[in-house]
Amino acid sequence: MTKSIEDCLESIYMISLEKRSIRVKELSDKLKVTKPSIVSALKELKNENLISQEKYGYIELTEDGLKEAKEILKKHNMIKEFLIDILEVSEDSADKDACQMEHFLSSETLSKIEEFTKKNRGH
Amino acid sequence: MTKSIEDCLESIYMISLEKRSIRVKELSDKLKVTKPSIVSALKELKNENLISQEKYGYIELTEDGLKEAKEILKKHNMIKEFLIDILEVSEDSADKDACQMEHFLSSETLSKIEEFTKKNRGH
DNA sequence: CATGAATGTTAGTTTATGCTAACATTGTTA
DNA sequence: TAACAATGTTAGCATAAACTAACATTCATG
């Protein structure tokens, strides 16, 4: 799965935590890309059976999609927590940077970040 | 300047620290991309007057290119140092991850990383 | 010094990610 | 309920970054 498609799945899940219906427009606003860009990401997510959507209808996560999205968000939040709690980065920058880092950081660095945060949070 | 072009400039500088002559082949080996990919990056670097190269000849940094390259490498090393000294990531992963992070990290996160390393190195 | 190996270049293709313009559908409201 | 606003879709284009295949040049050595 590519970065843009993963971002889209992640956003679908994040929105789904607050409201039942998810629309192209909301994703387009959240991710700050145009609606056609969202539509093409959705097409791929449908191909991979991670979401379902009737034409012109609402977007829903499948069971697989939900599982995948949870993992992505978990990683995102882990990095964000590190940036905010350890490095004292502002929430905005932390969110933006975590959104990039989540896509390529080595598993080694990822686990070192997690470990470091556990040990040093609150110091 | 895009990521791939910046990577190329950075590698030219790194190689230049060890030997006088820099060739397409060395860059292609170092960056693990094919020679045509290097050639197209070099073309852009020439356009921006950051390097000079005669056809089929050696690659040299211009004054501007040297300045730019030094800044890029400084950033790279700063991130790498953080990953190694603070998070205790292996050199290989640190190098690989720093090479990605250097391209998009917010200036805020960058300066927080630098600050944190200064304060905590050796603890 | 001729030839083959190494290196450099060009042209063209592919994939990822974005965009705009044009059009289709749906929803709202005067 | 007709018309317009909002939303969704399609088609086509642009750029970045990679690739392969084919070809050009240079170098090294038999």
Coordinates of N, CA and C in Angstrom, one line a residue, chain A residues 49-113:
Chain A
N49 N -10.2 -4.5 -0.9 CA -11.2 -4.9 0.0 C -11.0 -4.3 1.4
L50 N -10.6 -3.1 1.5 CA -10.4 -2.5 2.8 C -11.6 -1.5 3.1
I51 N -12.3 -1.1 2.1 CA -13.5 -0.3 2.3 C -14.6 -0.8 1.3
S52 N -15.8 -0.3 1.6 CA -16.8 -0.5 0.6 C -17.5 0.8 0.4
Q53 N -18.1 1.0 -0.7 CA -18.8 2.3 -1.0 C -19.7 2.1 -2.2
E54 N -20.9 2.4 -2.1 CA -21.8 2.4 -3.2 C -21.5 3.7 -4.0
K55 N -21.8 3.7 -5.3 CA -21.6 4.9 -6.1 C -22.4 6.0 -5.5
Y56 N -21.7 7.1 -5.3 CA -22.3 8.3 -4.7 C -22.7 8.2 -3.2
G57 N -22.3 7.0 -2.7 CA -22.8 6.7 -1.3 C -21.7 6.9 -0.3
Y58 N -22.0 6.5 0.9 CA -21.1 6.6 2.1 C -19.9 5.6 2.0
I59 N -18.9 5.9 2.7 CA -17.7 5.0 2.7 C -17.7 4.2 4.0
E60 N -17.5 2.9 3.9 CA -17.4 2.1 5.2 C -16.2 1.3 5.2
L61 N -15.6 1.1 6.3 CA -14.4 0.2 6.5 C -14.9 -1.2 6.5
T62 N -14.2 -2.1 5.8 CA -14.5 -3.6 6.0 C -13.7 -4.0 7.3
E63 N -13.9 -5.3 7.6 CA -13.2 -5.8 8.8 C -11.7 -5.7 8.6
D64 N -11.2 -6.1 7.4 CA -9.8 -6.0 7.1 C -9.3 -4.6 7.2
G65 N -10.1 -3.7 6.6 CA -9.8 -2.3 6.6 C -9.7 -1.7 8.0
L66 N -10.6 -2.1 8.8 CA -10.6 -1.6 10.2 C -9.3 -2.1 10.9
K67 N -9.0 -3.3 10.7 CA -7.8 -3.9 11.3 C -6.5 -3.1 10.9
E68 N -6.4 -3.0 9.6 CA -5.3 -2.3 9.0 C -5.2 -0.8 9.5
A69 N -6.3 -0.2 9.5 CA -6.4 1.2 9.9 C -6.0 1.4 11.3
K70 N -6.4 0.5 12.2 CA -6.0 0.6 13.6 C -4.5 0.5 13.7
E71 N -3.9 -0.3 13.0 CA -2.4 -0.5 13.1 C -1.7 0.8 12.6
I72 N -2.2 1.4 11.5 CA -1.6 2.6 11.0 C -1.8 3.7 12.0
L73 N -2.9 3.8 12.6 CA -3.2 4.9 13.6 C -2.3 4.7 14.8
K74 N -2.2 3.5 15.2 CA -1.4 3.2 16.4 C 0.0 3.7 16.2
K75 N 0.6 3.4 15.0 CA 1.9 3.8 14.7 C 2.0 5.3 14.7
H76 N 1.0 5.9 14.1 CA 1.0 7.4 14.0 C 1.0 8.0 15.4
N77 N 0.2 7.5 16.2 CA 0.0 8.1 17.6 C 1.3 7.8 18.4
M78 N 1.9 6.7 18.2 CA 3.1 6.4 18.9 C 4.2 7.4 18.6
I79 N 4.4 7.7 17.3 CA 5.4 8.7 16.9 C 5.0 10.1 17.4
K80 N 3.7 10.4 17.3 CA 3.3 11.7 17.7 C 3.5 11.9 19.2
E81 N 3.2 10.9 20.0 CA 3.4 11.0 21.4 C 4.9 11.2 21.7
F82 N 5.7 10.5 21.0 CA 7.2 10.8 21.2 C 7.6 12.2 20.9
L83 N 7.1 12.7 19.8 CA 7.4 14.1 19.4 C 6.9 15.1 20.4
I84 N 5.7 14.9 20.9 CA 5.1 15.8 21.9 C 5.7 15.7 23.3
D85 N 5.6 14.4 23.8 CA 6.0 14.2 25.2 C 7.5 14.3 25.5
I86 N 8.3 13.8 24.5 CA 9.7 13.7 24.7 C 10.4 14.9 24.1
L87 N 10.1 15.2 22.9 CA 10.8 16.3 22.2 C 10.2 17.7 22.4
E88 N 8.9 17.7 23.0 CA 8.2 18.9 23.2 C 7.9 19.7 22.0
V89 N 7.6 19.0 20.9 CA 7.2 19.6 19.6 C 5.7 20.0 19.8
S90 N 5.3 21.0 19.1 CA 3.9 21.4 19.1 C 3.0 20.4 18.5
E91 N 1.7 20.3 18.8 CA 0.8 19.3 18.3 C 0.8 19.4 16.8
D92 N 0.7 20.5 16.2 CA 0.6 20.7 14.8 C 1.8 20.1 14.0
S93 N 3.0 20.5 14.4 CA 4.2 19.9 13.8 C 4.3 18.4 14.0
A94 N 4.0 18.0 15.2 CA 4.1 16.6 15.6 C 3.2 15.8 14.7
D95 N 2.0 16.3 14.5 CA 1.0 15.5 13.6 C 1.5 15.5 12.2
K96 N 2.0 16.6 11.7 CA 2.5 16.6 10.3 C 3.7 15.7 10.1
D97 N 4.6 15.8 11.1 CA 5.8 15.0 10.9 C 5.6 13.5 11.1
A98 N 4.7 13.2 12.1 CA 4.4 11.8 12.3 C 3.7 11.2 11.1
C99 N 3.0 12.0 10.4 CA 2.2 11.5 9.2 C 3.2 11.1 8.1
Q100 N 4.4 11.8 8.1 CA 5.4 11.4 7.1 C 6.2 10.2 7.7
M101 N 6.6 10.3 8.9 CA 7.5 9.3 9.5 C 6.9 7.9 9.5
E102 N 5.6 7.8 9.7 CA 4.9 6.6 9.8 C 5.1 5.7 8.6
H103 N 5.4 6.4 7.5 CA 5.4 5.6 6.2 C 6.8 4.9 5.9
F104 N 7.8 5.3 6.5 CA 9.1 4.7 6.1 C 10.1 4.4 7.2
L105 N 9.8 4.8 8.4 CA 10.7 4.6 9.5 C 11.0 3.1 9.6
S106 N 12.2 2.7 9.8 CA 12.6 1.3 10.0 C 12.0 0.8 11.3
S107 N 11.7 -0.5 11.3 CA 11.1 -1.1 12.5 C 12.0 -1.0 13.7
E108 N 13.3 -0.9 13.4 CA 14.2 -0.7 14.5 C 14.0 0.6 15.2
T109 N 14.0 1.7 14.4 CA 13.8 3.0 14.9 C 12.5 3.2 15.6
L110 N 11.5 2.6 14.9 CA 10.1 2.6 15.5 C 10.1 2.0 16.9
S111 N 10.7 0.9 17.1 CA 10.6 0.2 18.4 C 11.5 1.0 19.4
K112 N 12.6 1.6 19.0 CA 13.4 2.4 19.9 C 12.7 3.6 20.3
I113 N 11.9 4.2 19.4 CA 11.1 5.4 19.8 C 10.1 5.0 20.9

